[in-house]
Amino acid sequence: MLLFILRRILIAIPTLILVSMFVFTLQKLLPGDPILVMAGEDRDPEVIALLRERYRMNEPIVMQYFYWAADVLRGDLGVSLRTNEPVLSLIASKLPVTIQLALMSMLFAILIGIPAGILSAVRKGTWVDWLANLIALSGLSVPNFWLGIMLILLVSVNLGWLPASGYESPFVDPWKSLTTMIMPAFVLGTALAATLMRHTRSAMLGVLQADYVRTARAKGLRGRVVILKHAFRNAVLPVVTLTALLFGELLAGAVLTEQIFTIPGFGKLIVDAVFNRDYAVVQGVVLCTAVGFILMNLIADVLYVILNPRLRTAQ
Amino acid sequence: MTAIADPSVKATNRTWRKLRSNKSALVGACVVILFVGLAVLAPVLPIADPRATDWGAIRQAPSAAAWMGTDEIGRDVLSRMIWGARASLLAGVVSVLIAVLIGVPFGLIAGYFGGWTDSIISRVTEALLAMPFLIMAIALAAFLGPSLTNAMIAIGLSAVPIFIRLTRGQVLSVKTEDYVEGARAIGLGHIPIMTRYILPNVFPPILVQATLTIATAIIAEAALSFLGLGQQPPAPSWGSMLNTAKNFLSQAPWMAIWPGAGIFLVVMGFNLMGDGLRDALDPREH
């Protein structure tokens, strides 16, 4: 097992290096010379030369990358042009908010998607199956920023049940935190719930036809026991790994949700950075998201092996 | 003279029959055709100028005069919806074309040649896939500058790895088939084998993926325009209409309802079509 994890980490290293190269290249896509912008309107040649020296712009691009990568490895992602704060500490302060949102969305998705998938598979071909599929397809087709706006219109503006925006830490005021996050979490979890429903249904359909399920039924076990103890336990395996994989997608989906509900998280950070032309922050956020995504991939792979006894013994 | 039935023609006919009998795919196709028709005919339809402001008719609720109401500066929402469909559909199709035109050749090369070529292309693809689609599109659009063209390029480039991975996988399963071996045996070069023998056989799943990716690309374009990184005002786009509408939710809810419903319907249409195509092209279904 340890060897497998080690091997998996080794495979992730070249991917990480390539990701860092892409993120570095992003900066080079910028039109114009950033040093000239930094030098201001005067464009004093001495200042320009000094800035080029300081930012190592005179070095070949390969060397520039190595300097940048060495800084990143030391945890130095640069400084925000707007607030002058280190990018890493900016990200560290926003990340817990987004993680809370993503975890709550995942909870919604699991609570809705998995039971709906089981029900749809067990009642295949009936109106229940048809309805569940229609809802899942709608969940995949609805833009989450529109769903958010519609919910604000209905729940906050018309009914006045929940606040339309804002954020409170669960450690400061748990109730307020819950009421501000419940709507965004639902919005962000919709597409994930739809994906989980479709995968659970398909996995359950495969398992329900297996010999051991037929045997369990032939033994006279009750329908619910067969479905939950025999079928679902085997069908849940790919769903668990998929959930881990989709966690990375949630971080990306949070960009729009946080924008609509004015949640000061990771997603809002990148959008604000884009509009303030704070490119160091944009780069930092992209790099951190990619690293998080690779990490979740790694966790999904390891989980798959841990949860599958056949693969565990094969390791 | 006896005509010998071409198996590929038979398969196409079978797929077409199956697609026609799939009701949800037909509904999806009808929705897409309706929106495409409206978008194409926008210049000749008897609708108001989408940019014409009317300060005497700001935020008017839907009525016989303005079927979908008017916006915050008195522009006709129906007209902006129809013209906005152009931006959305154009972005969906063009970005997927960019992704297919770059992704498919690289996937073909990786799958066909294998070895080091495959290793390099696959590692790069994995790295690109590690960057979530929307974050990547936002970052690219931000660095390229906000405009519809740049949004299409950003979305297209972000979708490239999906097509590289898909094509590579398909090529791996096709390249050992007898007809490819046969083509090699008669001395055909790599490019004719790839374009004449492999590409047509890996095309169906690419078509399915392209249809489904158009749906994703339309949402991505709307998202970028919503954030101000896509179509720039006053040109109409569903995403930017939603962005403005969110500031007038209590006074003019129709401004938010229609553009979102448009995105939802057209994306649902492409998803239904994609699902139907996948079922029709799946050999296990026959």
JSON list of N, CA and C in Angstrom, two decimals, chain B residues 47-89:
[
{"chain": "B", "resi": 47, "resn": "ILE", "atom": "N", "xyz": [-38.18, 42.85, -34.92]},
{"chain": "B", "resi": 47, "resn": "ILE", "atom": "CA", "xyz": [-37.98, 43.15, -33.50]},
{"chain": "B", "resi": 47, "resn": "ILE", "atom": "C", "xyz": [-37.25, 44.48, -33.35]},
{"chain": "B", "resi": 48, "resn": "ALA", "atom": "N", "xyz": [-37.32, 45.02, -32.12]},
{"chain": "B", "resi": 48, "resn": "ALA", "atom": "CA", "xyz": [-36.69, 46.32, -31.88]},
{"chain": "B", "resi": 48, "resn": "ALA", "atom": "C", "xyz": [-35.17, 46.21, -31.98]},
{"chain": "B", "resi": 49, "resn": "ASP", "atom": "N", "xyz": [-34.51, 47.36, -32.15]},
{"chain": "B", "resi": 49, "resn": "ASP", "atom": "CA", "xyz": [-33.04, 47.39, -32.15]},
{"chain": "B", "resi": 49, "resn": "ASP", "atom": "C", "xyz": [-32.57, 47.02, -30.74]},
{"chain": "B", "resi": 50, "resn": "PRO", "atom": "N", "xyz": [-31.70, 46.00, -30.59]},
{"chain": "B", "resi": 50, "resn": "PRO", "atom": "CA", "xyz": [-31.32, 45.57, -29.24]},
{"chain": "B", "resi": 50, "resn": "PRO", "atom": "C", "xyz": [-30.53, 46.62, -28.45]},
{"chain": "B", "resi": 51, "resn": "ARG", "atom": "N", "xyz": [-30.00, 47.64, -29.18]},
{"chain": "B", "resi": 51, "resn": "ARG", "atom": "CA", "xyz": [-29.21, 48.67, -28.47]},
{"chain": "B", "resi": 51, "resn": "ARG", "atom": "C", "xyz": [-30.00, 49.96, -28.27]},
{"chain": "B", "resi": 52, "resn": "ALA", "atom": "N", "xyz": [-31.22, 50.02, -28.85]},
{"chain": "B", "resi": 52, "resn": "ALA", "atom": "CA", "xyz": [-31.99, 51.27, -28.79]},
{"chain": "B", "resi": 52, "resn": "ALA", "atom": "C", "xyz": [-32.55, 51.49, -27.39]},
{"chain": "B", "resi": 53, "resn": "THR", "atom": "N", "xyz": [-32.14, 52.60, -26.78]},
{"chain": "B", "resi": 53, "resn": "THR", "atom": "CA", "xyz": [-32.63, 52.89, -25.42]},
{"chain": "B", "resi": 53, "resn": "THR", "atom": "C", "xyz": [-33.89, 53.75, -25.49]},
{"chain": "B", "resi": 54, "resn": "ASP", "atom": "N", "xyz": [-34.74, 53.62, -24.47]},
{"chain": "B", "resi": 54, "resn": "ASP", "atom": "CA", "xyz": [-35.95, 54.43, -24.40]},
{"chain": "B", "resi": 54, "resn": "ASP", "atom": "C", "xyz": [-36.13, 54.84, -22.94]},
{"chain": "B", "resi": 55, "resn": "TRP", "atom": "N", "xyz": [-35.74, 56.08, -22.63]},
{"chain": "B", "resi": 55, "resn": "TRP", "atom": "CA", "xyz": [-35.77, 56.52, -21.23]},
{"chain": "B", "resi": 55, "resn": "TRP", "atom": "C", "xyz": [-37.19, 56.67, -20.70]},
{"chain": "B", "resi": 56, "resn": "GLY", "atom": "N", "xyz": [-38.16, 56.67, -21.62]},
{"chain": "B", "resi": 56, "resn": "GLY", "atom": "CA", "xyz": [-39.55, 56.76, -21.18]},
{"chain": "B", "resi": 56, "resn": "GLY", "atom": "C", "xyz": [-40.13, 55.39, -20.85]},
{"chain": "B", "resi": 57, "resn": "ALA", "atom": "N", "xyz": [-39.36, 54.34, -21.12]},
{"chain": "B", "resi": 57, "resn": "ALA", "atom": "CA", "xyz": [-39.91, 52.98, -20.89]},
{"chain": "B", "resi": 57, "resn": "ALA", "atom": "C", "xyz": [-38.90, 52.12, -20.16]},
{"chain": "B", "resi": 58, "resn": "ILE", "atom": "N", "xyz": [-38.32, 52.65, -19.07]},
{"chain": "B", "resi": 58, "resn": "ILE", "atom": "CA", "xyz": [-37.32, 51.84, -18.36]},
{"chain": "B", "resi": 58, "resn": "ILE", "atom": "C", "xyz": [-38.01, 50.85, -17.42]},
{"chain": "B", "resi": 59, "resn": "ARG", "atom": "N", "xyz": [-37.43, 49.65, -17.35]},
{"chain": "B", "resi": 59, "resn": "ARG", "atom": "CA", "xyz": [-37.89, 48.56, -16.48]},
{"chain": "B", "resi": 59, "resn": "ARG", "atom": "C", "xyz": [-39.41, 48.34, -16.57]},
{"chain": "B", "resi": 60, "resn": "GLN", "atom": "N", "xyz": [-39.91, 48.26, -17.80]},
{"chain": "B", "resi": 60, "resn": "GLN", "atom": "CA", "xyz": [-41.35, 48.01, -18.00]},
{"chain": "B", "resi": 60, "resn": "GLN", "atom": "C", "xyz": [-41.57, 46.50, -17.93]},
{"chain": "B", "resi": 61, "resn": "ALA", "atom": "N", "xyz": [-42.62, 46.10, -17.20]},
{"chain": "B", "resi": 61, "resn": "ALA", "atom": "CA", "xyz": [-42.94, 44.67, -17.09]},
{"chain": "B", "resi": 61, "resn": "ALA", "atom": "C", "xyz": [-43.39, 44.13, -18.45]},
{"chain": "B", "resi": 62, "resn": "PRO", "atom": "N", "xyz": [-43.31, 42.80, -18.65]},
{"chain": "B", "resi": 62, "resn": "PRO", "atom": "CA", "xyz": [-43.76, 42.24, -19.93]},
{"chain": "B", "resi": 62, "resn": "PRO", "atom": "C", "xyz": [-45.19, 42.68, -20.27]},
{"chain": "B", "resi": 63, "resn": "SER", "atom": "N", "xyz": [-45.39, 43.08, -21.53]},
{"chain": "B", "resi": 63, "resn": "SER", "atom": "CA", "xyz": [-46.70, 43.56, -21.97]},
{"chain": "B", "resi": 63, "resn": "SER", "atom": "C", "xyz": [-46.84, 43.25, -23.45]},
{"chain": "B", "resi": 64, "resn": "ALA", "atom": "N", "xyz": [-47.97, 43.67, -24.04]},
{"chain": "B", "resi": 64, "resn": "ALA", "atom": "CA", "xyz": [-48.18, 43.42, -25.47]},
{"chain": "B", "resi": 64, "resn": "ALA", "atom": "C", "xyz": [-47.15, 44.19, -26.29]},
{"chain": "B", "resi": 65, "resn": "ALA", "atom": "N", "xyz": [-46.71, 45.36, -25.78]},
{"chain": "B", "resi": 65, "resn": "ALA", "atom": "CA", "xyz": [-45.75, 46.18, -26.52]},
{"chain": "B", "resi": 65, "resn": "ALA", "atom": "C", "xyz": [-44.34, 45.59, -26.42]},
{"chain": "B", "resi": 66, "resn": "ALA", "atom": "N", "xyz": [-43.98, 45.11, -25.23]},
{"chain": "B", "resi": 66, "resn": "ALA", "atom": "CA", "xyz": [-42.65, 44.50, -25.04]},
{"chain": "B", "resi": 66, "resn": "ALA", "atom": "C", "xyz": [-42.88, 43.15, -24.35]},
{"chain": "B", "resi": 67, "resn": "TRP", "atom": "N", "xyz": [-42.87, 42.06, -25.16]},
{"chain": "B", "resi": 67, "resn": "TRP", "atom": "CA", "xyz": [-43.28, 40.74, -24.66]},
{"chain": "B", "resi": 67, "resn": "TRP", "atom": "C", "xyz": [-42.48, 40.25, -23.46]},
{"chain": "B", "resi": 68, "resn": "MET", "atom": "N", "xyz": [-41.21, 40.60, -23.42]},
{"chain": "B", "resi": 68, "resn": "MET", "atom": "CA", "xyz": [-40.38, 40.16, -22.28]},
{"chain": "B", "resi": 68, "resn": "MET", "atom": "C", "xyz": [-40.00, 41.34, -21.40]},
{"chain": "B", "resi": 69, "resn": "GLY", "atom": "N", "xyz": [-40.66, 42.47, -21.59]},
{"chain": "B", "resi": 69, "resn": "GLY", "atom": "CA", "xyz": [-40.38, 43.66, -20.80]},
{"chain": "B", "resi": 69, "resn": "GLY", "atom": "C", "xyz": [-39.19, 44.45, -21.33]},
{"chain": "B", "resi": 70, "resn": "THR", "atom": "N", "xyz": [-38.79, 45.48, -20.56]},
{"chain": "B", "resi": 70, "resn": "THR", "atom": "CA", "xyz": [-37.63, 46.28, -20.98]},
{"chain": "B", "resi": 70, "resn": "THR", "atom": "C", "xyz": [-36.60, 46.31, -19.83]},
{"chain": "B", "resi": 71, "resn": "ASP", "atom": "N", "xyz": [-35.37, 46.71, -20.16]},
{"chain": "B", "resi": 71, "resn": "ASP", "atom": "CA", "xyz": [-34.32, 46.69, -19.13]},
{"chain": "B", "resi": 71, "resn": "ASP", "atom": "C", "xyz": [-34.14, 48.05, -18.46]},
{"chain": "B", "resi": 72, "resn": "GLU", "atom": "N", "xyz": [-33.02, 48.21, -17.76]},
{"chain": "B", "resi": 72, "resn": "GLU", "atom": "CA", "xyz": [-32.83, 49.42, -16.92]},
{"chain": "B", "resi": 72, "resn": "GLU", "atom": "C", "xyz": [-32.67, 50.70, -17.73]},
{"chain": "B", "resi": 73, "resn": "ILE", "atom": "N", "xyz": [-32.40, 50.57, -19.06]},
{"chain": "B", "resi": 73, "resn": "ILE", "atom": "CA", "xyz": [-32.34, 51.80, -19.86]},
{"chain": "B", "resi": 73, "resn": "ILE", "atom": "C", "xyz": [-33.35, 51.72, -21.02]},
{"chain": "B", "resi": 74, "resn": "GLY", "atom": "N", "xyz": [-34.38, 50.94, -20.79]},
{"chain": "B", "resi": 74, "resn": "GLY", "atom": "CA", "xyz": [-35.50, 50.90, -21.73]},
{"chain": "B", "resi": 74, "resn": "GLY", "atom": "C", "xyz": [-35.31, 50.08, -23.00]},
{"chain": "B", "resi": 75, "resn": "ARG", "atom": "N", "xyz": [-34.27, 49.22, -23.03]},
{"chain": "B", "resi": 75, "resn": "ARG", "atom": "CA", "xyz": [-34.06, 48.39, -24.22]},
{"chain": "B", "resi": 75, "resn": "ARG", "atom": "C", "xyz": [-35.00, 47.19, -24.17]},
{"chain": "B", "resi": 76, "resn": "ASP", "atom": "N", "xyz": [-35.41, 46.71, -25.35]},
{"chain": "B", "resi": 76, "resn": "ASP", "atom": "CA", "xyz": [-36.36, 45.60, -25.44]},
{"chain": "B", "resi": 76, "resn": "ASP", "atom": "C", "xyz": [-35.64, 44.28, -25.07]},
{"chain": "B", "resi": 77, "resn": "VAL", "atom": "N", "xyz": [-36.15, 43.60, -24.03]},
{"chain": "B", "resi": 77, "resn": "VAL", "atom": "CA", "xyz": [-35.47, 42.38, -23.55]},
{"chain": "B", "resi": 77, "resn": "VAL", "atom": "C", "xyz": [-35.59, 41.25, -24.58]},
{"chain": "B", "resi": 78, "resn": "LEU", "atom": "N", "xyz": [-36.75, 41.13, -25.27]},
{"chain": "B", "resi": 78, "resn": "LEU", "atom": "CA", "xyz": [-36.92, 40.06, -26.26]},
{"chain": "B", "resi": 78, "resn": "LEU", "atom": "C", "xyz": [-35.87, 40.20, -27.37]},
{"chain": "B", "resi": 79, "resn": "SER", "atom": "N", "xyz": [-35.71, 41.42, -27.84]},
{"chain": "B", "resi": 79, "resn": "SER", "atom": "CA", "xyz": [-34.74, 41.66, -28.91]},
{"chain": "B", "resi": 79, "resn": "SER", "atom": "C", "xyz": [-33.32, 41.33, -28.43]},
{"chain": "B", "resi": 80, "resn": "ARG", "atom": "N", "xyz": [-33.01, 41.73, -27.21]},
{"chain": "B", "resi": 80, "resn": "ARG", "atom": "CA", "xyz": [-31.67, 41.44, -26.67]},
{"chain": "B", "resi": 80, "resn": "ARG", "atom": "C", "xyz": [-31.47, 39.94, -26.45]},
{"chain": "B", "resi": 81, "resn": "MET", "atom": "N", "xyz": [-32.58, 39.26, -26.11]},
{"chain": "B", "resi": 81, "resn": "MET", "atom": "CA", "xyz": [-32.51, 37.80, -25.93]},
{"chain": "B", "resi": 81, "resn": "MET", "atom": "C", "xyz": [-32.16, 37.13, -27.26]},
{"chain": "B", "resi": 82, "resn": "ILE", "atom": "N", "xyz": [-32.85, 37.56, -28.34]},
{"chain": "B", "resi": 82, "resn": "ILE", "atom": "CA", "xyz": [-32.62, 36.93, -29.65]},
{"chain": "B", "resi": 82, "resn": "ILE", "atom": "C", "xyz": [-31.20, 37.23, -30.15]},
{"chain": "B", "resi": 83, "resn": "TRP", "atom": "N", "xyz": [-30.77, 38.48, -30.01]},
{"chain": "B", "resi": 83, "resn": "TRP", "atom": "CA", "xyz": [-29.40, 38.82, -30.43]},
{"chain": "B", "resi": 83, "resn": "TRP", "atom": "C", "xyz": [-28.37, 38.18, -29.50]},
{"chain": "B", "resi": 84, "resn": "GLY", "atom": "N", "xyz": [-28.74, 38.02, -28.23]},
{"chain": "B", "resi": 84, "resn": "GLY", "atom": "CA", "xyz": [-27.83, 37.39, -27.27]},
{"chain": "B", "resi": 84, "resn": "GLY", "atom": "C", "xyz": [-27.63, 35.92, -27.59]},
{"chain": "B", "resi": 85, "resn": "ALA", "atom": "N", "xyz": [-28.67, 35.30, -28.18]},
{"chain": "B", "resi": 85, "resn": "ALA", "atom": "CA", "xyz": [-28.55, 33.88, -28.57]},
{"chain": "B", "resi": 85, "resn": "ALA", "atom": "C", "xyz": [-27.42, 33.71, -29.57]},
{"chain": "B", "resi": 86, "resn": "ARG", "atom": "N", "xyz": [-27.21, 34.72, -30.42]},
{"chain": "B", "resi": 86, "resn": "ARG", "atom": "CA", "xyz": [-26.13, 34.67, -31.42]},
{"chain": "B", "resi": 86, "resn": "ARG", "atom": "C", "xyz": [-24.78, 34.52, -30.72]},
{"chain": "B", "resi": 87, "resn": "ALA", "atom": "N", "xyz": [-24.57, 35.40, -29.71]},
{"chain": "B", "resi": 87, "resn": "ALA", "atom": "CA", "xyz": [-23.28, 35.38, -29.00]},
{"chain": "B", "resi": 87, "resn": "ALA", "atom": "C", "xyz": [-23.08, 34.03, -28.32]},
{"chain": "B", "resi": 88, "resn": "SER", "atom": "N", "xyz": [-24.13, 33.54, -27.65]},
{"chain": "B", "resi": 88, "resn": "SER", "atom": "CA", "xyz": [-24.00, 32.28, -26.91]},
{"chain": "B", "resi": 88, "resn": "SER", "atom": "C", "xyz": [-23.72, 31.11, -27.84]},
{"chain": "B", "resi": 89, "resn": "LEU", "atom": "N", "xyz": [-24.53, 30.98, -28.91]},
{"chain": "B", "resi": 89, "resn": "LEU", "atom": "CA", "xyz": [-24.36, 29.84, -29.81]},
{"chain": "B", "resi": 89, "resn": "LEU", "atom": "C", "xyz": [-23.03, 29.93, -30.56]}
]
